[in-house]
Coordinates of C-alpha atoms and ligand atoms in Angstrom, one line a residue:
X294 CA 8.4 12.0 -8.6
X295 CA 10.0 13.4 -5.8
X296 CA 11.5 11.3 -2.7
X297 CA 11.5 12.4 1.1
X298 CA 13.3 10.4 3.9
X299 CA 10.7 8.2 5.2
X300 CA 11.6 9.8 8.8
X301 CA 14.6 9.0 10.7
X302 CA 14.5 4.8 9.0
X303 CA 17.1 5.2 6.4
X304 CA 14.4 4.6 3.9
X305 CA 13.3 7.1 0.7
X306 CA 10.3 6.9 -0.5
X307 CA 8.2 8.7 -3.8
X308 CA 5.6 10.9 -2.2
X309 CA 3.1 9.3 -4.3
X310 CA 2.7 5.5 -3.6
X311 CA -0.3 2.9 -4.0
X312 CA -2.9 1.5 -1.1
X313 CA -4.6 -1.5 -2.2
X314 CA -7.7 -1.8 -0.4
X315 CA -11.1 -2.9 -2.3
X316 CA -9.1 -2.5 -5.2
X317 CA -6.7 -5.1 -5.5
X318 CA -8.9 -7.3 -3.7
X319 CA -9.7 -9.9 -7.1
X320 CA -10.0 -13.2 -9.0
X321 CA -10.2 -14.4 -12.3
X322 CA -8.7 -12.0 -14.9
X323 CA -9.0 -9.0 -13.1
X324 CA -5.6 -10.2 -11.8
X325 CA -3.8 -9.6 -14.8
X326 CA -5.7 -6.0 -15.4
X327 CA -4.2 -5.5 -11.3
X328 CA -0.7 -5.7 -13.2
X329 CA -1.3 -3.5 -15.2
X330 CA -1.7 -0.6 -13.0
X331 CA 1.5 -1.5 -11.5
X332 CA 2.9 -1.3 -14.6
X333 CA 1.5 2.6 -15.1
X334 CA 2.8 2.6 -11.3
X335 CA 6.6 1.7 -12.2
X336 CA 6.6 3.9 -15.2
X337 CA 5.2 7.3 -13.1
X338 CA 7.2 6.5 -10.4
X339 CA 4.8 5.1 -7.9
X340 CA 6.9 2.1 -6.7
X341 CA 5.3 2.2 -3.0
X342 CA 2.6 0.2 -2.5
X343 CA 0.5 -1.1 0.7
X344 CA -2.0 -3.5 1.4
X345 CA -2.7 -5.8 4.2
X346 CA -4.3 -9.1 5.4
X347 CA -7.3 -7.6 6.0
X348 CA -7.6 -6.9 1.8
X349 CA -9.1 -9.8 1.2
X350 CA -6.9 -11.6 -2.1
X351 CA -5.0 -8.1 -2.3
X352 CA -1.7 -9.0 -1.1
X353 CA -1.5 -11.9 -3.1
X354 CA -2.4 -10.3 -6.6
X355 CA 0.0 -7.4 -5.4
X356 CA 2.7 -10.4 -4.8
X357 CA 1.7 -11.3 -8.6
X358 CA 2.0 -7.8 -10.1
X359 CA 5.5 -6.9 -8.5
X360 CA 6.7 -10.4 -10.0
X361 CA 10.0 -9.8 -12.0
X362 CA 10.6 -6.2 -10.3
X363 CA 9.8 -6.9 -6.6
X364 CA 13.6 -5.0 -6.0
X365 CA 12.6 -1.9 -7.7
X366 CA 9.3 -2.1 -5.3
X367 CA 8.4 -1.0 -1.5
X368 CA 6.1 -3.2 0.0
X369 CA 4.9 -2.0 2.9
X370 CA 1.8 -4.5 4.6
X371 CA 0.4 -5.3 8.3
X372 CA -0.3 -7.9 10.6
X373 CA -3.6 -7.9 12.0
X374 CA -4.3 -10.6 14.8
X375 CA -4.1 -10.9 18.5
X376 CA -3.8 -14.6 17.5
X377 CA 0.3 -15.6 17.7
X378 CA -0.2 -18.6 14.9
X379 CA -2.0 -16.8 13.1
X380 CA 0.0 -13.8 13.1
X381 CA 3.3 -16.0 12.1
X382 CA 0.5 -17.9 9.3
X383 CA 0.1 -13.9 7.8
X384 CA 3.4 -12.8 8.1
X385 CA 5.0 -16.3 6.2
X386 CA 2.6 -15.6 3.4
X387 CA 3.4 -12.2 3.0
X388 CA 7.0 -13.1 3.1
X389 CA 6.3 -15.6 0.3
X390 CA 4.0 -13.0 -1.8
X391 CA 6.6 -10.5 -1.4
X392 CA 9.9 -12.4 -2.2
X393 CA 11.1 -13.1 1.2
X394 CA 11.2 -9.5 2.4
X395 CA 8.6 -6.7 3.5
X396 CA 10.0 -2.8 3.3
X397 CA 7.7 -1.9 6.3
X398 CA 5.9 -4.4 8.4
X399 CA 3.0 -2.5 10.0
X400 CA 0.4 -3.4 12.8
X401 CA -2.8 -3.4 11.5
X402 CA -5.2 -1.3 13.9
X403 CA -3.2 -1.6 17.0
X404 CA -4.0 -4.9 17.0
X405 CA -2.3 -6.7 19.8
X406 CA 1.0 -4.3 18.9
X407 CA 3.4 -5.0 21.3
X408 CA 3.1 -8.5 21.1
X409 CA 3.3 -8.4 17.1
X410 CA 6.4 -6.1 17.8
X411 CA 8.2 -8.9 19.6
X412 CA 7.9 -11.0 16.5
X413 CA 8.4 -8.4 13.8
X414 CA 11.6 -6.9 15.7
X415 CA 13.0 -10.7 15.1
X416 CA 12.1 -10.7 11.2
X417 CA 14.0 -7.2 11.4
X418 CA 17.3 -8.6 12.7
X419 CA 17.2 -11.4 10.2
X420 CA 17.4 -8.9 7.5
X421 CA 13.2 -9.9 6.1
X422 CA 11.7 -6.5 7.6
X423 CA 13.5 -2.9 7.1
X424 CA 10.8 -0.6 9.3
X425 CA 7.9 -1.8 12.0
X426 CA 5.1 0.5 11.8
X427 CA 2.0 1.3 13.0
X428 CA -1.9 2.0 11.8
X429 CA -5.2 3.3 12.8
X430 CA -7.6 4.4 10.9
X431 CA -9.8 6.1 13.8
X432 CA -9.5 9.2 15.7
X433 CA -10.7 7.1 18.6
X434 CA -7.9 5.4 18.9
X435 CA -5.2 8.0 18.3
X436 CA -4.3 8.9 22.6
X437 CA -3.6 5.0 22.1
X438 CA -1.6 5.5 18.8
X439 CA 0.2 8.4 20.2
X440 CA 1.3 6.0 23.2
X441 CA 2.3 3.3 21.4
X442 CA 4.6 5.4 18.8
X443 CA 7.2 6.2 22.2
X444 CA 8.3 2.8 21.7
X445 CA 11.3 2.9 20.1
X446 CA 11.0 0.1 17.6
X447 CA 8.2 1.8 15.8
X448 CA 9.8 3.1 12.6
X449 CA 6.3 4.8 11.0
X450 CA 3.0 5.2 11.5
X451 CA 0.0 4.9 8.7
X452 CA -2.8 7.5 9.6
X453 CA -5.7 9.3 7.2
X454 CA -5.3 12.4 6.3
X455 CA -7.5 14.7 4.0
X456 CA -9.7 18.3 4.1
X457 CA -12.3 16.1 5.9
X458 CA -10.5 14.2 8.9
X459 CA -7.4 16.5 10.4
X460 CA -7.6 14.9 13.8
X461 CA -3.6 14.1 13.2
X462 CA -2.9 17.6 13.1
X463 CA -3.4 17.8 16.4
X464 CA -1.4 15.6 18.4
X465 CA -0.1 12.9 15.6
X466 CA 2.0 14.5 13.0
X467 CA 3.5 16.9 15.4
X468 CA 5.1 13.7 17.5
X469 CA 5.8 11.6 14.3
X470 CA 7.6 14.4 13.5
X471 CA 9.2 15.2 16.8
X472 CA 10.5 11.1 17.1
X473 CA 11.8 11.1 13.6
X474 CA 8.8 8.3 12.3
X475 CA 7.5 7.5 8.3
X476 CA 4.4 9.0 7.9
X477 CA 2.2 7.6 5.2
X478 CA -1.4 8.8 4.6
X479 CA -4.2 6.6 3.9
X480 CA -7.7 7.9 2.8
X481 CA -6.3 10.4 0.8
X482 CA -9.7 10.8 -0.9
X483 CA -11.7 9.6 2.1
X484 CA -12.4 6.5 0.5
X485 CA -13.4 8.2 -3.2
X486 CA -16.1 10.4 -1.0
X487 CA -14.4 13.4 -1.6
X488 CA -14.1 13.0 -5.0
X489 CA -18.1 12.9 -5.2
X490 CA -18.3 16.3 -5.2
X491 CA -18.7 18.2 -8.7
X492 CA -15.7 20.8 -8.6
X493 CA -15.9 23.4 -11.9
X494 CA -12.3 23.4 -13.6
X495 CA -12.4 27.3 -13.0
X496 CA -12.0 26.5 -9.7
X497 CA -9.2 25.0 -10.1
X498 CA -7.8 28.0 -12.3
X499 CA -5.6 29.5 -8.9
X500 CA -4.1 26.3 -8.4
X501 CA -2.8 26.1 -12.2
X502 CA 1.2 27.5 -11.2
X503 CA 1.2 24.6 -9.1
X504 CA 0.6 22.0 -11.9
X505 CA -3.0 21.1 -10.4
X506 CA -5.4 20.4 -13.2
X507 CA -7.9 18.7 -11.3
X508 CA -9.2 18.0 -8.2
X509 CA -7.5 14.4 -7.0
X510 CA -4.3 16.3 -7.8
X511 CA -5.4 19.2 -5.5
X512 CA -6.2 17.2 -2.7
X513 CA -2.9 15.2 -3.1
X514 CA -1.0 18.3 -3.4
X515 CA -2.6 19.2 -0.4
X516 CA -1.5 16.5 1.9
X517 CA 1.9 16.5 0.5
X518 CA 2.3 20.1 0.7
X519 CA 2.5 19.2 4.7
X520 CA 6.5 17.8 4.8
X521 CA 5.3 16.0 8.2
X522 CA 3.7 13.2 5.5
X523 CA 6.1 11.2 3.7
X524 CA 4.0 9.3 1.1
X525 CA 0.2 9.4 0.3
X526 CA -1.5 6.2 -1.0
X527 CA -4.6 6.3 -3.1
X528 CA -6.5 3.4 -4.2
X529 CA -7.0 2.8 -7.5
X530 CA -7.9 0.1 -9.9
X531 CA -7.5 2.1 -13.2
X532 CA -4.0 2.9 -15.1
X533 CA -5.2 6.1 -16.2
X534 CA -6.5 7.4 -12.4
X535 CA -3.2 6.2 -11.4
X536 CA -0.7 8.2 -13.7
X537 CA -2.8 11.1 -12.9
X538 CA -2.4 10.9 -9.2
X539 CA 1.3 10.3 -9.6
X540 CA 1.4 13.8 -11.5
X541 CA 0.9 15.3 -8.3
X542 CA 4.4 13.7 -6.9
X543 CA 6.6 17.4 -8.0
X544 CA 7.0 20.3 -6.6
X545 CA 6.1 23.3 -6.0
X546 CA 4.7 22.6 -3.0
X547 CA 1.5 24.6 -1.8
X548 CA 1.2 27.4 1.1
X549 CA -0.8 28.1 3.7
X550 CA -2.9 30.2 1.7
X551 CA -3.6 27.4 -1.2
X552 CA -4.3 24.6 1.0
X553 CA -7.1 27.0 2.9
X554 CA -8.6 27.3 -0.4
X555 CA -8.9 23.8 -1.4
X556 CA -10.2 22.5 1.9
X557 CA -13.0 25.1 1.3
X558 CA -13.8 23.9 -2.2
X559 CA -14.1 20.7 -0.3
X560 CA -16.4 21.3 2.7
Ligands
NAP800 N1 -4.7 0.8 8.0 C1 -6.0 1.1 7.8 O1 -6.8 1.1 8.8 C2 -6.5 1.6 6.5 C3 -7.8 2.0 6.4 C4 -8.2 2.4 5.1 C5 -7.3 2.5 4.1 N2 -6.0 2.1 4.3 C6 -5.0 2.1 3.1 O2 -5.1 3.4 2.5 C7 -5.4 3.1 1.1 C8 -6.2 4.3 0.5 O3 -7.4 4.5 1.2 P1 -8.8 4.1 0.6 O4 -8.6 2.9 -0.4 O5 -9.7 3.8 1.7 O6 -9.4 5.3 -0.2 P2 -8.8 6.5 -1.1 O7 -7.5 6.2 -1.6 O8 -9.1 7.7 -0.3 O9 -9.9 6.5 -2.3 C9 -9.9 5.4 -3.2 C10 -11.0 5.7 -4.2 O10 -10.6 6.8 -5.0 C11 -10.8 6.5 -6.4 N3 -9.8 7.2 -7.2 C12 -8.4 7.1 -7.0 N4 -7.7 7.9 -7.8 C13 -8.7 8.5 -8.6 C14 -8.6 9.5 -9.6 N5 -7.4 10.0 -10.0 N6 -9.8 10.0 -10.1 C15 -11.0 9.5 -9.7 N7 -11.1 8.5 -8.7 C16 -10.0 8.1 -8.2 C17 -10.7 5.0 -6.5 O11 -11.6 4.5 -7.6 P3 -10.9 3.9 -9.0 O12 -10.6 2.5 -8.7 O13 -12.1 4.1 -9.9 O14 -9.8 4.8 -9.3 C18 -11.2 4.5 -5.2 O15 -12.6 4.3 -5.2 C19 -6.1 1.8 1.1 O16 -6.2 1.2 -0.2 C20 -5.3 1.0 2.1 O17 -4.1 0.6 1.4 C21 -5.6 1.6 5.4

């Protein structure tokens, strides 16, 4: 699996990581079946993994699958309140799923950022946070992201990226880049919508020299074929899905040519 520097934080990170969104969001024995994806995570190298307050039980069953390996683990999660209890009532369970630390502590939508900064920044100097960070999900609300990324403790940004929303492009990835931020890509498969769509294997026959040998892989390949994006993080709840998303993690990397043709196989 290959590593980039998560921008300009000190951090590395495997280009293929984890979200945890709907998927880790569970009860009952399903939580057990959670740890083992992670454990096809850990063996393909997939050892960063997001999630957030807003999943529902996810962080918590995430907290249960990293148990006994939490150091060999990124944990990146949010805060997502304009509430100040509540905000210190998410971020001290986190810090107790998570073994006392989170990798990169992100704000969840904007929500209320600079206030959450305040009290990240202090978790930061205590040693419990490496990287603030900051998410959207909307290209509504990207002039706003944009904005809020000048401020010098932002350490990364979480945006979506994929064939079917490259509003980032634009504006986003440019300055991420430009300020020296993280960039990890949510969505990667548009929420499982673009992998809805039937394509033939002999499609997928150009692609082969670049180890692609189906079509997650090639629209992985294709965000991580942009170095601007640090780590991509698919959702998945299945071991298998999982080790064959991480396969897309090596080199070589595509061009401009190959990454033209896959987002027309996907329009
Ligand atoms: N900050 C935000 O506003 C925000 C918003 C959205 C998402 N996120 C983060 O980004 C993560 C990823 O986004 P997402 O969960 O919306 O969607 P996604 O990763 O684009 O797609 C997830 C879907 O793809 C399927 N899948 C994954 N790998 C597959 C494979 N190899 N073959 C076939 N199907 C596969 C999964 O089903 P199976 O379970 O069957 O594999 C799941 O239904 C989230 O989990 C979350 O951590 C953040």
């Amino acid at each position: 699996m290959e590593q980039r520097a998560f921008g300009n934080t000190g951090l590395r990170v495997p280009v293929v990581g984890m979200g945890t969104w709907r998927t880790f969001d569970v009860r009952g024995p399903l939580v057990d079946q959670r740890r083992v994806v992670a454990d096809a995570a850990f063996e393909s190298g997939v050892t960063f993994f997001d999630s957030s307050p807003m999943y529902g039980e996810a962080e918590r069953v995430l907290g249960r699958a990293l148990d006994g390996r939490r150091d060999r683990a990124i944990v990146a999660t949010k805060v997502w309140t304009a509430d100040e209890n509540e905000a210190a009532n998410q971020i001290a369970r986190a810090l107790e799923y998570f073994g006392g630390r989170v990798d990169v502590y992100q704000v969840h939508n904007l929500v209320a950022w600079s206030k959450r900064f305040d009290q990240l920044e202090r978790l930061r100097e205590d040693g419990a946070v490496r990287v603030l960070g900051l998410t959207h999900y909307s290209a509504h609300a990207f002039g706003d992201l944009r904005r809020a990324m000048e401020d010098p403790r932002a350490g990364a940004i979480q945006v979506p990226y994929n064939p079917h929303a490259r509003d980032v492009e634009r504006a986003i990835l440019p300055a991420a880049s430009d300020l020296g931020l993280g960039v990890i890509v949510m969505r990667p498969f548009g929420e499982g919508s673009l992998l809805r769509k039937a394509i033939a294997p002999t499609a997928l026959a150009p692609l082969a020299p670049f180890g692609i040998t189906s079509w997650p892989q090639a629209l992985l390949k294709w965000i991580l074929s942009d170095p601007r994006c640090h780590v991509a993080i698919p959702a998945t709840s299945s071991a298998a899905h999982l080790r064959a998303n991480a396969a897309a993690g090596e080199p070589p990397w595509l061009g401009a040519d190959e990454r033209a043709y896959i987002a027309r196989l996907a329009e």
